[in-house]
mmCIF file of C-alpha atoms and ligand atoms in Angstrom:
data_model
loop_
_atom_site.group_PDB
_atom_site.id
_atom_site.type_symbol
_atom_site.label_atom_id
_atom_site.label_comp_id
_atom_site.label_asym_id
_atom_site.label_seq_id
_atom_site.Cartn_x
_atom_site.Cartn_y
_atom_site.Cartn_z
ATOM 1 C CA UNK A 1170 17.048 42.780 10.480
ATOM 2 C CA UNK A 1171 17.029 39.005 10.402
ATOM 3 C CA UNK A 1172 19.888 37.420 8.474
ATOM 4 C CA UNK A 1173 18.879 36.220 5.051
ATOM 5 C CA UNK A 1174 18.657 32.424 4.912
ATOM 6 C CA UNK A 1175 19.605 30.791 1.627
ATOM 7 C CA UNK A 1176 16.860 28.847 -0.088
ATOM 8 C CA UNK A 1177 17.054 25.953 -2.541
ATOM 9 C CA UNK A 1178 14.840 24.979 -5.402
ATOM 10 C CA UNK A 1179 14.698 21.535 -6.903
ATOM 11 C CA UNK A 1180 13.782 20.051 -10.243
ATOM 12 C CA UNK A 1181 10.982 21.609 -12.312
ATOM 13 C CA UNK A 1182 9.000 18.377 -12.041
ATOM 14 C CA UNK A 1183 9.203 14.869 -10.578
ATOM 15 C CA UNK A 1184 8.413 11.436 -11.965
ATOM 16 C CA UNK A 1185 8.605 7.791 -11.013
ATOM 17 C CA UNK A 1186 11.832 6.413 -12.499
ATOM 18 C CA UNK A 1187 11.490 2.712 -11.674
ATOM 19 C CA UNK A 1188 9.441 0.227 -9.674
ATOM 20 C CA UNK A 1189 10.464 -3.011 -7.942
ATOM 21 C CA UNK A 1190 8.709 -5.719 -5.953
ATOM 22 C CA UNK A 1191 9.341 -8.626 -3.628
ATOM 23 C CA UNK A 1192 6.711 -11.340 -3.232
ATOM 24 C CA UNK A 1193 7.329 -13.952 -0.525
ATOM 25 C CA UNK A 1194 8.016 -17.486 -1.736
ATOM 26 C CA UNK A 1195 5.139 -19.178 0.047
ATOM 27 C CA UNK A 1196 1.830 -19.108 -1.817
ATOM 28 C CA UNK A 1197 -1.101 -19.711 0.527
ATOM 29 C CA UNK A 1198 -4.301 -20.796 -1.242
ATOM 30 C CA UNK A 1199 -7.697 -20.280 0.370
ATOM 31 C CA UNK A 1200 -7.744 -23.984 1.200
ATOM 32 C CA UNK A 1201 -4.955 -23.336 3.737
ATOM 33 C CA UNK A 1202 -6.790 -20.603 5.682
ATOM 34 C CA UNK A 1203 -10.419 -21.786 5.743
ATOM 35 C CA UNK A 1204 -10.216 -24.333 8.524
ATOM 36 C CA UNK A 1205 -9.127 -21.884 11.235
ATOM 37 C CA UNK A 1206 -11.943 -19.448 10.328
ATOM 38 C CA UNK A 1207 -14.737 -21.899 9.434
ATOM 39 C CA UNK A 1208 -14.980 -20.545 5.891
ATOM 40 C CA UNK A 1209 -14.798 -21.868 2.336
ATOM 41 C CA UNK A 1210 -12.856 -21.162 -0.827
ATOM 42 C CA UNK A 1211 -16.149 -20.264 -2.515
ATOM 43 C CA UNK A 1212 -17.169 -17.733 0.199
ATOM 44 C CA UNK A 1213 -13.770 -16.030 0.163
ATOM 45 C CA UNK A 1214 -13.663 -15.774 -3.632
ATOM 46 C CA UNK A 1215 -17.237 -14.513 -3.829
ATOM 47 C CA UNK A 1216 -16.849 -11.874 -1.101
ATOM 48 C CA UNK A 1217 -13.316 -10.705 -1.806
ATOM 49 C CA UNK A 1218 -12.033 -12.116 -5.121
ATOM 50 C CA UNK A 1219 -9.007 -13.499 -3.275
ATOM 51 C CA UNK A 1220 -7.754 -16.923 -4.440
ATOM 52 C CA UNK A 1221 -4.411 -16.960 -2.660
ATOM 53 C CA UNK A 1222 -1.987 -14.707 -0.863
ATOM 54 C CA UNK A 1223 1.727 -14.829 -0.010
ATOM 55 C CA UNK A 1224 2.894 -15.255 3.559
ATOM 56 C CA UNK A 1225 6.475 -14.459 4.513
ATOM 57 C CA UNK A 1226 8.776 -17.106 5.959
ATOM 58 C CA UNK A 1227 11.131 -16.482 8.886
ATOM 59 C CA UNK A 1228 13.887 -15.109 6.613
ATOM 60 C CA UNK A 1229 11.557 -12.774 4.771
ATOM 61 C CA UNK A 1230 11.642 -9.868 7.223
ATOM 62 C CA UNK A 1231 10.339 -6.349 6.596
ATOM 63 C CA UNK A 1232 13.935 -5.274 5.986
ATOM 64 C CA UNK A 1233 14.839 -8.205 3.723
ATOM 65 C CA UNK A 1234 11.751 -7.786 1.510
ATOM 66 C CA UNK A 1235 12.259 -4.012 1.327
ATOM 67 C CA UNK A 1236 15.894 -4.317 0.288
ATOM 68 C CA UNK A 1237 15.025 -6.859 -2.437
ATOM 69 C CA UNK A 1238 12.232 -4.666 -3.878
ATOM 70 C CA UNK A 1239 14.410 -1.549 -3.617
ATOM 71 C CA UNK A 1240 17.402 -3.075 -5.418
ATOM 72 C CA UNK A 1241 15.120 -3.877 -8.337
ATOM 73 C CA UNK A 1242 13.554 -0.405 -8.328
ATOM 74 C CA UNK A 1243 16.973 1.306 -8.209
ATOM 75 C CA UNK A 1244 18.377 -0.918 -10.990
ATOM 76 C CA UNK A 1245 15.307 -0.351 -13.166
ATOM 77 C CA UNK A 1246 15.752 3.406 -12.625
ATOM 78 C CA UNK A 1247 19.286 3.156 -14.030
ATOM 79 C CA UNK A 1248 20.749 4.333 -10.727
ATOM 80 C CA UNK A 1249 23.013 3.104 -7.925
ATOM 81 C CA UNK A 1250 22.109 3.049 -4.248
ATOM 82 C CA UNK A 1251 24.548 5.933 -3.736
ATOM 83 C CA UNK A 1252 22.264 8.128 -5.874
ATOM 84 C CA UNK A 1253 19.399 7.764 -3.369
ATOM 85 C CA UNK A 1254 19.353 10.634 -0.898
ATOM 86 C CA UNK A 1255 16.087 9.938 0.899
ATOM 87 C CA UNK A 1256 14.352 6.685 1.902
ATOM 88 C CA UNK A 1257 10.697 6.765 2.957
ATOM 89 C CA UNK A 1258 9.185 3.530 4.247
ATOM 90 C CA UNK A 1259 5.426 3.121 4.596
ATOM 91 C CA UNK A 1260 4.557 0.241 6.909
ATOM 92 C CA UNK A 1261 2.427 -0.747 9.889
ATOM 93 C CA UNK A 1262 4.071 -4.092 10.542
ATOM 94 C CA UNK A 1263 7.649 -3.230 11.517
ATOM 95 C CA UNK A 1264 7.558 -4.481 15.081
ATOM 96 C CA UNK A 1265 10.207 -2.186 16.553
ATOM 97 C CA UNK A 1266 8.673 1.131 17.401
ATOM 98 C CA UNK A 1267 12.069 2.809 17.083
ATOM 99 C CA UNK A 1268 14.349 3.269 15.237
ATOM 100 C CA UNK A 1269 12.742 3.482 11.826
ATOM 101 C CA UNK A 1270 13.380 0.433 9.641
ATOM 102 C CA UNK A 1271 14.211 2.906 6.849
ATOM 103 C CA UNK A 1272 17.671 3.575 8.335
ATOM 104 C CA UNK A 1273 18.538 -0.141 8.370
ATOM 105 C CA UNK A 1274 17.285 -0.504 4.803
ATOM 106 C CA UNK A 1275 19.336 2.510 3.665
ATOM 107 C CA UNK A 1276 22.427 1.062 5.353
ATOM 108 C CA UNK A 1277 21.976 -2.359 3.766
ATOM 109 C CA UNK A 1278 21.496 -0.746 0.366
ATOM 110 C CA UNK A 1279 24.691 1.272 0.903
ATOM 111 C CA UNK A 1280 23.554 4.871 1.310
ATOM 112 C CA UNK A 1281 23.622 7.445 4.096
ATOM 113 C CA UNK A 1282 20.371 8.920 2.795
ATOM 114 C CA UNK A 1283 17.841 10.585 5.067
ATOM 115 C CA UNK A 1284 15.618 7.725 6.154
ATOM 116 C CA UNK A 1285 12.350 7.550 8.055
ATOM 117 C CA UNK A 1286 9.106 5.589 8.300
ATOM 118 C CA UNK A 1287 5.584 6.879 7.809
ATOM 119 C CA UNK A 1288 2.441 5.357 9.261
ATOM 120 C CA UNK A 1289 -0.594 5.755 7.045
ATOM 121 C CA UNK A 1290 -1.571 2.075 6.823
ATOM 122 C CA UNK A 1291 -2.829 0.941 3.418
ATOM 123 C CA UNK A 1292 -2.566 4.462 1.994
ATOM 124 C CA UNK A 1293 1.077 4.930 3.071
ATOM 125 C CA UNK A 1294 2.688 4.319 -0.319
ATOM 126 C CA UNK A 1295 0.623 7.025 -2.056
ATOM 127 C CA UNK A 1296 1.423 9.403 0.815
ATOM 128 C CA UNK A 1297 5.097 8.548 0.242
ATOM 129 C CA UNK A 1298 4.907 9.264 -3.505
ATOM 130 C CA UNK A 1299 3.410 12.663 -2.747
ATOM 131 C CA UNK A 1300 6.154 13.488 -0.219
ATOM 132 C CA UNK A 1301 8.828 12.291 -2.645
ATOM 133 C CA UNK A 1302 7.462 14.413 -5.478
ATOM 134 C CA UNK A 1303 7.464 17.467 -3.216
ATOM 135 C CA UNK A 1304 10.997 16.779 -1.911
ATOM 136 C CA UNK A 1305 12.379 16.499 -5.456
ATOM 137 C CA UNK A 1306 10.658 19.684 -6.601
ATOM 138 C CA UNK A 1307 11.587 21.618 -3.451
ATOM 139 C CA UNK A 1308 15.226 20.537 -3.608
ATOM 140 C CA UNK A 1309 15.272 18.551 -0.344
ATOM 141 C CA UNK A 1310 16.312 15.420 -2.223
ATOM 142 C CA UNK A 1311 17.138 14.427 -5.797
ATOM 143 C CA UNK A 1312 16.236 10.727 -5.769
ATOM 144 C CA UNK A 1313 13.757 9.437 -3.218
ATOM 145 C CA UNK A 1314 13.184 5.731 -2.639
ATOM 146 C CA UNK A 1315 9.600 5.089 -1.530
ATOM 147 C CA UNK A 1316 8.892 1.642 -0.081
ATOM 148 C CA UNK A 1317 5.570 0.066 0.876
ATOM 149 C CA UNK A 1318 6.195 -3.079 2.916
ATOM 150 C CA UNK A 1319 4.209 -5.344 5.208
ATOM 151 C CA UNK A 1320 4.544 -8.594 7.132
ATOM 152 C CA UNK A 1321 0.855 -8.571 8.002
ATOM 153 C CA UNK A 1322 1.051 -12.135 9.281
ATOM 154 C CA UNK A 1323 2.925 -10.815 12.342
ATOM 155 C CA UNK A 1324 -0.052 -8.673 13.335
ATOM 156 C CA UNK A 1325 -2.898 -10.972 12.292
ATOM 157 C CA UNK A 1326 -4.967 -13.361 14.355
ATOM 158 C CA UNK A 1327 -5.210 -16.262 11.927
ATOM 159 C CA UNK A 1328 -8.400 -17.421 13.602
ATOM 160 C CA UNK A 1329 -10.176 -14.065 13.062
ATOM 161 C CA UNK A 1330 -12.845 -14.555 10.381
ATOM 162 C CA UNK A 1331 -12.841 -10.881 9.436
ATOM 163 C CA UNK A 1332 -9.139 -10.484 8.635
ATOM 164 C CA UNK A 1333 -7.251 -13.803 8.370
ATOM 165 C CA UNK A 1334 -8.144 -14.478 4.721
ATOM 166 C CA UNK A 1335 -7.698 -10.895 3.546
ATOM 167 C CA UNK A 1336 -4.140 -9.877 4.305
ATOM 168 C CA UNK A 1337 -0.805 -10.893 2.815
ATOM 169 C CA UNK A 1338 2.884 -10.002 2.975
ATOM 170 C CA UNK A 1339 5.260 -8.352 0.497
ATOM 171 C CA UNK A 1340 7.169 -5.231 -0.501
ATOM 172 C CA UNK A 1341 7.023 -2.763 -3.374
ATOM 173 C CA UNK A 1342 9.365 0.139 -4.055
ATOM 174 C CA UNK A 1343 9.600 3.087 -6.420
ATOM 175 C CA UNK A 1344 12.294 5.663 -7.089
ATOM 176 C CA UNK A 1345 11.078 9.223 -7.602
ATOM 177 C CA UNK A 1346 13.465 11.658 -9.284
ATOM 178 C CA UNK A 1347 13.742 14.849 -11.333
ATOM 179 C CA UNK A 1348 11.937 15.346 -14.613
ATOM 180 C CA UNK A 1349 11.598 18.041 -17.278
ATOM 181 C CA UNK A 1350 7.893 17.318 -17.671
ATOM 182 C CA UNK A 1351 5.258 16.587 -14.981
ATOM 183 C CA UNK A 1352 5.199 12.871 -14.156
ATOM 184 C CA UNK A 1353 3.352 12.943 -10.830
ATOM 185 C CA UNK A 1354 0.097 14.852 -10.529
ATOM 186 C CA UNK A 1355 -1.163 16.783 -7.496
ATOM 187 C CA UNK A 1356 -2.145 14.574 -4.591
ATOM 188 C CA UNK A 1357 -5.701 14.367 -3.263
ATOM 189 C CA UNK A 1358 -5.440 13.147 0.294
ATOM 190 C CA UNK A 1359 -7.200 13.323 3.610
ATOM 191 C CA UNK A 1360 -8.506 11.478 6.622
ATOM 192 C CA UNK A 1361 -11.695 10.692 8.503
ATOM 193 C CA UNK A 1362 -10.651 10.192 12.112
ATOM 194 C CA UNK A 1363 -14.259 9.831 13.182
ATOM 195 C CA UNK A 1364 -13.861 6.292 11.844
ATOM 196 C CA UNK A 1365 -10.575 5.729 13.705
ATOM 197 C CA UNK A 1366 -11.834 2.507 15.273
ATOM 198 C CA UNK A 1367 -12.876 0.676 12.102
ATOM 199 C CA UNK A 1368 -9.444 -0.833 11.404
ATOM 200 C CA UNK A 1369 -6.921 -0.798 14.195
ATOM 201 C CA UNK A 1370 -4.541 -2.620 16.461
ATOM 202 C CA UNK A 1371 -6.819 -4.187 19.074
ATOM 203 C CA UNK A 1372 -4.974 -2.794 22.091
ATOM 204 C CA UNK A 1373 -1.884 -0.694 22.796
ATOM 205 C CA UNK A 1374 1.358 -2.030 24.254
ATOM 206 C CA UNK A 1375 0.513 -0.843 27.787
ATOM 207 C CA UNK A 1376 -2.625 -2.976 27.731
ATOM 208 C CA UNK A 1377 -0.579 -5.957 26.585
ATOM 209 C CA UNK A 1378 1.974 -5.592 29.357
ATOM 210 C CA UNK A 1379 -0.528 -4.551 32.048
ATOM 211 C CA UNK A 1380 0.179 -3.127 35.481
ATOM 212 C CA UNK A 1381 0.657 -4.625 38.937
ATOM 213 C CA UNK A 1382 -3.075 -4.103 39.593
ATOM 214 C CA UNK A 1383 -4.344 -5.177 36.233
ATOM 215 C CA UNK A 1384 -2.379 -7.822 34.317
ATOM 216 C CA UNK A 1385 -2.115 -7.379 30.558
ATOM 217 C CA UNK A 1386 -3.246 -9.829 27.918
ATOM 218 C CA UNK A 1387 0.339 -10.871 27.158
ATOM 219 C CA UNK A 1388 -0.572 -11.699 23.559
ATOM 220 C CA UNK A 1389 0.388 -9.904 20.343
ATOM 221 C CA UNK A 1390 -2.073 -7.066 19.770
ATOM 222 C CA UNK A 1391 -3.481 -8.126 16.416
ATOM 223 C CA UNK A 1392 -5.414 -6.185 13.821
ATOM 224 C CA UNK A 1393 -9.200 -5.920 14.094
ATOM 225 C CA UNK A 1394 -11.536 -4.587 11.426
ATOM 226 C CA UNK A 1395 -15.221 -3.869 10.963
ATOM 227 C CA UNK A 1396 -15.305 -5.074 7.380
ATOM 228 C CA UNK A 1397 -18.769 -3.949 6.353
ATOM 229 C CA UNK A 1398 -18.533 -0.175 7.057
ATOM 230 C CA UNK A 1399 -15.019 -0.152 5.607
ATOM 231 C CA UNK A 1400 -16.370 -1.865 2.511
ATOM 232 C CA UNK A 1401 -19.145 0.726 2.067
ATOM 233 C CA UNK A 1402 -16.822 3.688 2.703
ATOM 234 C CA UNK A 1403 -14.193 2.413 0.276
ATOM 235 C CA UNK A 1404 -16.658 1.532 -2.480
ATOM 236 C CA UNK A 1405 -18.374 4.927 -2.578
ATOM 237 C CA UNK A 1406 -16.293 7.699 -0.979
ATOM 238 C CA UNK A 1407 -13.049 6.627 -2.639
ATOM 239 C CA UNK A 1408 -14.390 6.785 -6.203
ATOM 240 C CA UNK A 1409 -14.941 10.522 -5.677
ATOM 241 C CA UNK A 1410 -11.344 10.921 -4.533
ATOM 242 C CA UNK A 1411 -10.123 9.122 -7.661
ATOM 243 C CA UNK A 1412 -12.164 11.449 -9.868
ATOM 244 C CA UNK A 1413 -10.784 14.486 -7.998
ATOM 245 C CA UNK A 1414 -7.209 13.274 -8.573
ATOM 246 C CA UNK A 1415 -7.909 13.025 -12.315
ATOM 247 C CA UNK A 1416 -9.422 16.525 -12.335
ATOM 248 C CA UNK A 1417 -6.516 18.022 -10.394
ATOM 249 C CA UNK A 1418 -4.078 16.463 -12.851
ATOM 250 C CA UNK A 1419 -6.093 17.808 -15.786
ATOM 251 C CA UNK A 1420 -6.705 14.268 -17.056
ATOM 252 C CA UNK A 1421 -9.964 13.043 -18.582
ATOM 253 C CA UNK A 1422 -11.151 9.442 -18.500
ATOM 254 C CA UNK A 1423 -10.203 9.208 -22.183
ATOM 255 C CA UNK A 1424 -6.577 10.061 -21.299
ATOM 256 C CA UNK A 1425 -6.388 7.416 -18.588
ATOM 257 C CA UNK A 1426 -4.715 4.084 -19.470
ATOM 258 C CA UNK A 1427 -4.303 2.307 -16.152
ATOM 259 C CA UNK A 1428 -6.127 2.235 -12.801
ATOM 260 C CA UNK A 1429 -4.182 0.964 -9.792
ATOM 261 C CA UNK A 1430 -6.452 1.067 -6.745
ATOM 262 C CA UNK A 1431 -5.491 -0.304 -3.350
ATOM 263 C CA UNK A 1432 -5.940 -4.076 -3.549
ATOM 264 C CA UNK A 1433 -8.408 -4.485 -0.671
ATOM 265 C CA UNK A 1434 -11.162 -6.508 -2.232
ATOM 266 C CA UNK A 1435 -12.141 -7.239 -5.860
ATOM 267 C CA UNK A 1436 -15.701 -6.064 -5.197
ATOM 268 C CA UNK A 1437 -14.414 -2.688 -3.963
ATOM 269 C CA UNK A 1438 -12.226 -2.402 -7.086
ATOM 270 C CA UNK A 1439 -15.231 -3.168 -9.341
ATOM 271 C CA UNK A 1440 -17.534 -0.793 -7.441
ATOM 272 C CA UNK A 1441 -14.991 2.031 -7.749
ATOM 273 C CA UNK A 1442 -14.501 1.415 -11.460
ATOM 274 C CA UNK A 1443 -18.283 1.488 -12.008
ATOM 275 C CA UNK A 1444 -18.766 4.556 -9.873
ATOM 276 C CA UNK A 1445 -15.971 6.427 -11.666
ATOM 277 C CA UNK A 1446 -17.425 5.282 -15.012
ATOM 278 C CA UNK A 1447 -14.039 4.037 -16.183
ATOM 279 C CA UNK A 1448 -14.157 3.340 -19.922
ATOM 280 C CA UNK A 1449 -13.457 -0.191 -21.176
ATOM 281 C CA UNK A 1450 -9.985 0.726 -22.450
ATOM 282 C CA UNK A 1451 -8.693 1.449 -18.908
ATOM 283 C CA UNK A 1452 -6.680 -1.516 -17.653
ATOM 284 C CA UNK A 1453 -7.400 -2.256 -13.982
ATOM 285 C CA UNK A 1454 -5.007 -3.810 -11.448
ATOM 286 C CA UNK A 1455 -6.394 -7.032 -9.976
ATOM 287 C CA UNK A 1456 -3.388 -8.250 -8.021
ATOM 288 C CA UNK A 1457 -5.596 -8.907 -4.960
ATOM 289 C CA UNK A 1458 -6.648 -12.263 -6.462
ATOM 290 C CA UNK A 1459 -3.137 -13.699 -5.996
ATOM 291 C CA UNK A 1460 -1.648 -11.366 -3.423
ATOM 292 C CA UNK A 1461 -4.430 -10.605 -0.966
ATOM 293 C CA UNK A 1462 -4.414 -7.188 0.685
ATOM 294 C CA UNK A 1463 -0.798 -6.266 1.435
ATOM 295 C CA UNK A 1464 -1.648 -2.890 2.983
ATOM 296 C CA UNK A 1465 1.120 -0.364 2.216
ATOM 297 C CA UNK A 1466 2.693 -2.737 -0.321
ATOM 298 C CA UNK A 1467 -0.460 -3.251 -2.362
ATOM 299 C CA UNK A 1468 -0.288 -0.350 -4.846
ATOM 300 C CA UNK A 1469 3.393 -0.768 -5.806
ATOM 301 C CA UNK A 1470 3.017 -4.564 -6.016
ATOM 302 C CA UNK A 1471 -0.039 -4.222 -8.250
ATOM 303 C CA UNK A 1472 1.651 -1.601 -10.436
ATOM 304 C CA UNK A 1473 4.786 -3.710 -10.736
ATOM 305 C CA UNK A 1474 2.798 -6.758 -11.826
ATOM 306 C CA UNK A 1475 1.011 -4.722 -14.498
ATOM 307 C CA UNK A 1476 4.338 -3.364 -15.740
ATOM 308 C CA UNK A 1477 6.036 -6.762 -15.911
ATOM 309 C CA UNK A 1478 3.005 -8.395 -17.561
ATOM 310 C CA UNK A 1479 2.695 -5.597 -20.148
ATOM 311 C CA UNK A 1480 -0.630 -4.210 -18.876
ATOM 312 C CA UNK A 1481 1.031 -0.922 -17.890
ATOM 313 C CA UNK A 1482 3.492 0.370 -20.477
ATOM 314 C CA UNK A 1483 6.117 3.075 -20.266
ATOM 315 C CA UNK A 1484 4.451 6.453 -20.882
ATOM 316 C CA UNK A 1485 0.980 5.258 -19.850
ATOM 317 C CA UNK A 1486 -1.077 7.508 -17.600
ATOM 318 C CA UNK A 1487 -2.041 5.721 -14.382
ATOM 319 C CA UNK A 1488 -4.292 6.672 -11.493
ATOM 320 C CA UNK A 1489 -3.083 5.416 -8.102
ATOM 321 C CA UNK A 1490 -5.418 5.453 -5.117
ATOM 322 C CA UNK A 1491 -4.939 3.941 -1.683
ATOM 323 C CA UNK A 1492 -7.057 3.988 1.456
ATOM 324 C CA UNK A 1493 -7.286 2.269 4.803
ATOM 325 C CA UNK A 1494 -6.933 2.540 8.568
ATOM 326 C CA UNK A 1495 -7.336 6.001 10.013
ATOM 327 C CA UNK A 1496 -9.341 6.215 7.947
ATOM 328 C CA UNK A 1497 -6.812 7.768 5.576
ATOM 329 C CA UNK A 1498 -6.487 8.042 1.824
ATOM 330 C CA UNK A 1499 -4.294 9.459 -0.952
ATOM 331 C CA UNK A 1500 -4.525 9.462 -4.747
ATOM 332 C CA UNK A 1501 -2.471 10.823 -7.633
ATOM 333 C CA UNK A 1502 -1.950 10.410 -11.358
ATOM 334 C CA UNK A 1503 1.483 9.269 -12.504
ATOM 335 C CA UNK A 1504 3.223 8.526 -15.766
ATOM 336 C CA UNK A 1505 4.322 4.884 -15.853
ATOM 337 C CA UNK A 1506 8.158 4.762 -16.097
HETATM 338 N N1 COA B 778 -16.155 -17.040 6.108
HETATM 339 C C1 COA B 778 -17.436 -17.406 5.963
HETATM 340 N N2 COA B 778 -18.478 -16.659 6.387
HETATM 341 C C2 COA B 778 -18.191 -15.491 6.963
HETATM 342 C C3 COA B 778 -16.873 -15.044 7.161
HETATM 343 C C4 COA B 778 -15.823 -15.859 6.704
HETATM 344 N N3 COA B 778 -14.528 -15.512 6.819
HETATM 345 N N4 COA B 778 -16.899 -13.847 7.770
HETATM 346 C C5 COA B 778 -18.190 -13.522 7.940
HETATM 347 N N5 COA B 778 -18.970 -14.533 7.464
HETATM 348 C C6 COA B 778 -20.434 -14.583 7.430
HETATM 349 C C7 COA B 778 -21.043 -13.738 8.497
HETATM 350 O O1 COA B 778 -21.194 -14.484 9.680
HETATM 351 C C8 COA B 778 -22.379 -13.374 7.880
HETATM 352 O O2 COA B 778 -23.247 -14.455 8.012
HETATM 353 P P1 COA B 778 -24.828 -14.232 8.218
HETATM 354 O O3 COA B 778 -25.300 -13.526 6.977
HETATM 355 O O4 COA B 778 -25.345 -15.622 8.355
HETATM 356 O O5 COA B 778 -24.954 -13.397 9.456
HETATM 357 C C9 COA B 778 -22.066 -13.226 6.389
HETATM 358 O O6 COA B 778 -20.856 -13.998 6.185
HETATM 359 C C10 COA B 778 -21.874 -11.822 5.934
HETATM 360 O O7 COA B 778 -20.961 -11.168 6.796
HETATM 361 P P2 COA B 778 -20.423 -9.707 6.518
HETATM 362 O O8 COA B 778 -19.421 -9.332 7.550
HETATM 363 O O9 COA B 778 -21.592 -8.781 6.300
HETATM 364 O O10 COA B 778 -19.697 -9.944 5.120
HETATM 365 P P3 COA B 778 -19.287 -8.899 3.992
HETATM 366 O O11 COA B 778 -20.105 -9.086 2.797
HETATM 367 O O12 COA B 778 -19.175 -7.507 4.553
HETATM 368 O O13 COA B 778 -17.841 -9.393 3.618
HETATM 369 C C11 COA B 778 -15.577 -8.734 4.004
HETATM 370 C C12 COA B 778 -16.830 -9.384 4.587
HETATM 371 C C13 COA B 778 -14.515 -8.657 5.093
HETATM 372 C C14 COA B 778 -15.091 -9.562 2.830
HETATM 373 C C15 COA B 778 -15.941 -7.307 3.501
HETATM 374 O O14 COA B 778 -16.645 -6.604 4.483
HETATM 375 C C16 COA B 778 -14.745 -6.528 3.104
HETATM 376 O O15 COA B 778 -14.014 -6.902 2.221
HETATM 377 N N6 COA B 778 -14.556 -5.353 3.734
HETATM 378 C C17 COA B 778 -13.477 -4.481 3.401
HETATM 379 C C18 COA B 778 -12.299 -5.024 4.040
HETATM 380 C C19 COA B 778 -11.070 -4.388 3.563
HETATM 381 O O16 COA B 778 -10.751 -4.459 2.418
HETATM 382 N N7 COA B 778 -10.368 -3.751 4.467
HETATM 383 C C20 COA B 778 -9.158 -3.183 4.236
HETATM 384 C C21 COA B 778 -9.350 -1.840 3.718
HETATM 385 S S1 COA B 778 -7.817 -1.149 3.697
#
C-alpha cells in the first residue's frame, strides 16, 4: 500500500488585503507622440480616450517599479515583507528570459518567498489574483504578493501607428491573504489561441540573431497588434465574461459598486459597460485617459487610483476583468480592501 502523504488545508476564504501602485515620473502627453506616427491629439483622444501616458526613465526598471508598488501594498495590508510567502509577477516586458524577476523583487523586499513570473499579457494580474486566492485557500501560502508590471516602452516601436500611442509603463501590486468570509469570487478565465497572432512580439529571438546563412534583423523585436479585430473581440466577447464572473460570484448588477476593466481603450470600456447593462450607480475605472494601456499593470493601477480618489471604498464589491494577447482573459469579483 502506498504510504499516506500528509495534506494541508488553508484558510476558509481569501481576500485582497491591500493594493499599491507605482507610476513613472514622466508624463507623456499626446503632443509628444504624434509626430513619430503622423497622428493628432484629437484622433488619439477620439479613438482611444487616451490623453497622456507615463513612460519610465532609465532608473525606473521593472524591478524598481515593482518593489515600490509592493512596499505600498504590503504596508497598506498591515504586514511586513517577511509575512509574504509567495510572489507572483505578471509581466511581458522583463527582458531577461530567466531567471524570473520575481526572485529579485522578493530579495529586495526582504523575503525568501516562493517567487515566479507568469506570462498572460494584459490579463496576467487577474490570473495572478486567481492563483493567489487558490494558494491561500489550499494552504500553499498564507500571504501572496501579486504584481502586474510593465516597461512597455522597451518593447514598443515608437514609430508604429498602431501601438505607440496606446501603451504606457507602471506597476501595481496587491496582497492576497486569509479571510473568514469570501473576498475573491470564482475566476472566469480562458483563451482563444486561434487569435494568437493578433497581438504579439513581431519575431522570436532566433530571428533577431539569425544564422550564418540568414542574418537576423538585429533590432529589438517589438510588439505588433491588429487593433481592429482586438477592439471588436474585446468590446463584445469580454462583456459576456464579465457577466459570467458576476453570476459565478452570486452577485447581481444591483450589488455591484465598482467596475475595473482592463484599461485598453475608453471606447472598449464604454462598449463593455453598455453591453453588460451596468446601472448608473456603478463607478467605472477610467485610468486609461492618464495612464494609457499598461498591460499587466493596468487593473491594479486603475483599482489603486479609484481607492485613493475615493471612488472605490473599503467593503465595495468590484468586478475585475482583464484581457489581451493570446488571446487570454480572466475576470473575478473582489471585495475592495
Ligand atoms: N493616427 C492617426 N490615424 C491613424 C492612426 C494613428 N495612430 N492609426 C490608424 N489611423 C488611420 C488609419 O490609417 C485609418 O485611416 P483610413 O480610414 O483613411 O484608412 C483610420 O485611422 C482607421 O484605422 P483603424 O485601424 O480602423 O482604427 P480603429 O478605429 O480600429 O482604431 C485603435 C485603432 C488601435 C485605437 C483601435 O483599433 C483599438 O484601440 N484597438 C484595441 C487595441 C487595444 O486596446 N489593444 C490592447 C488590448 S489588450
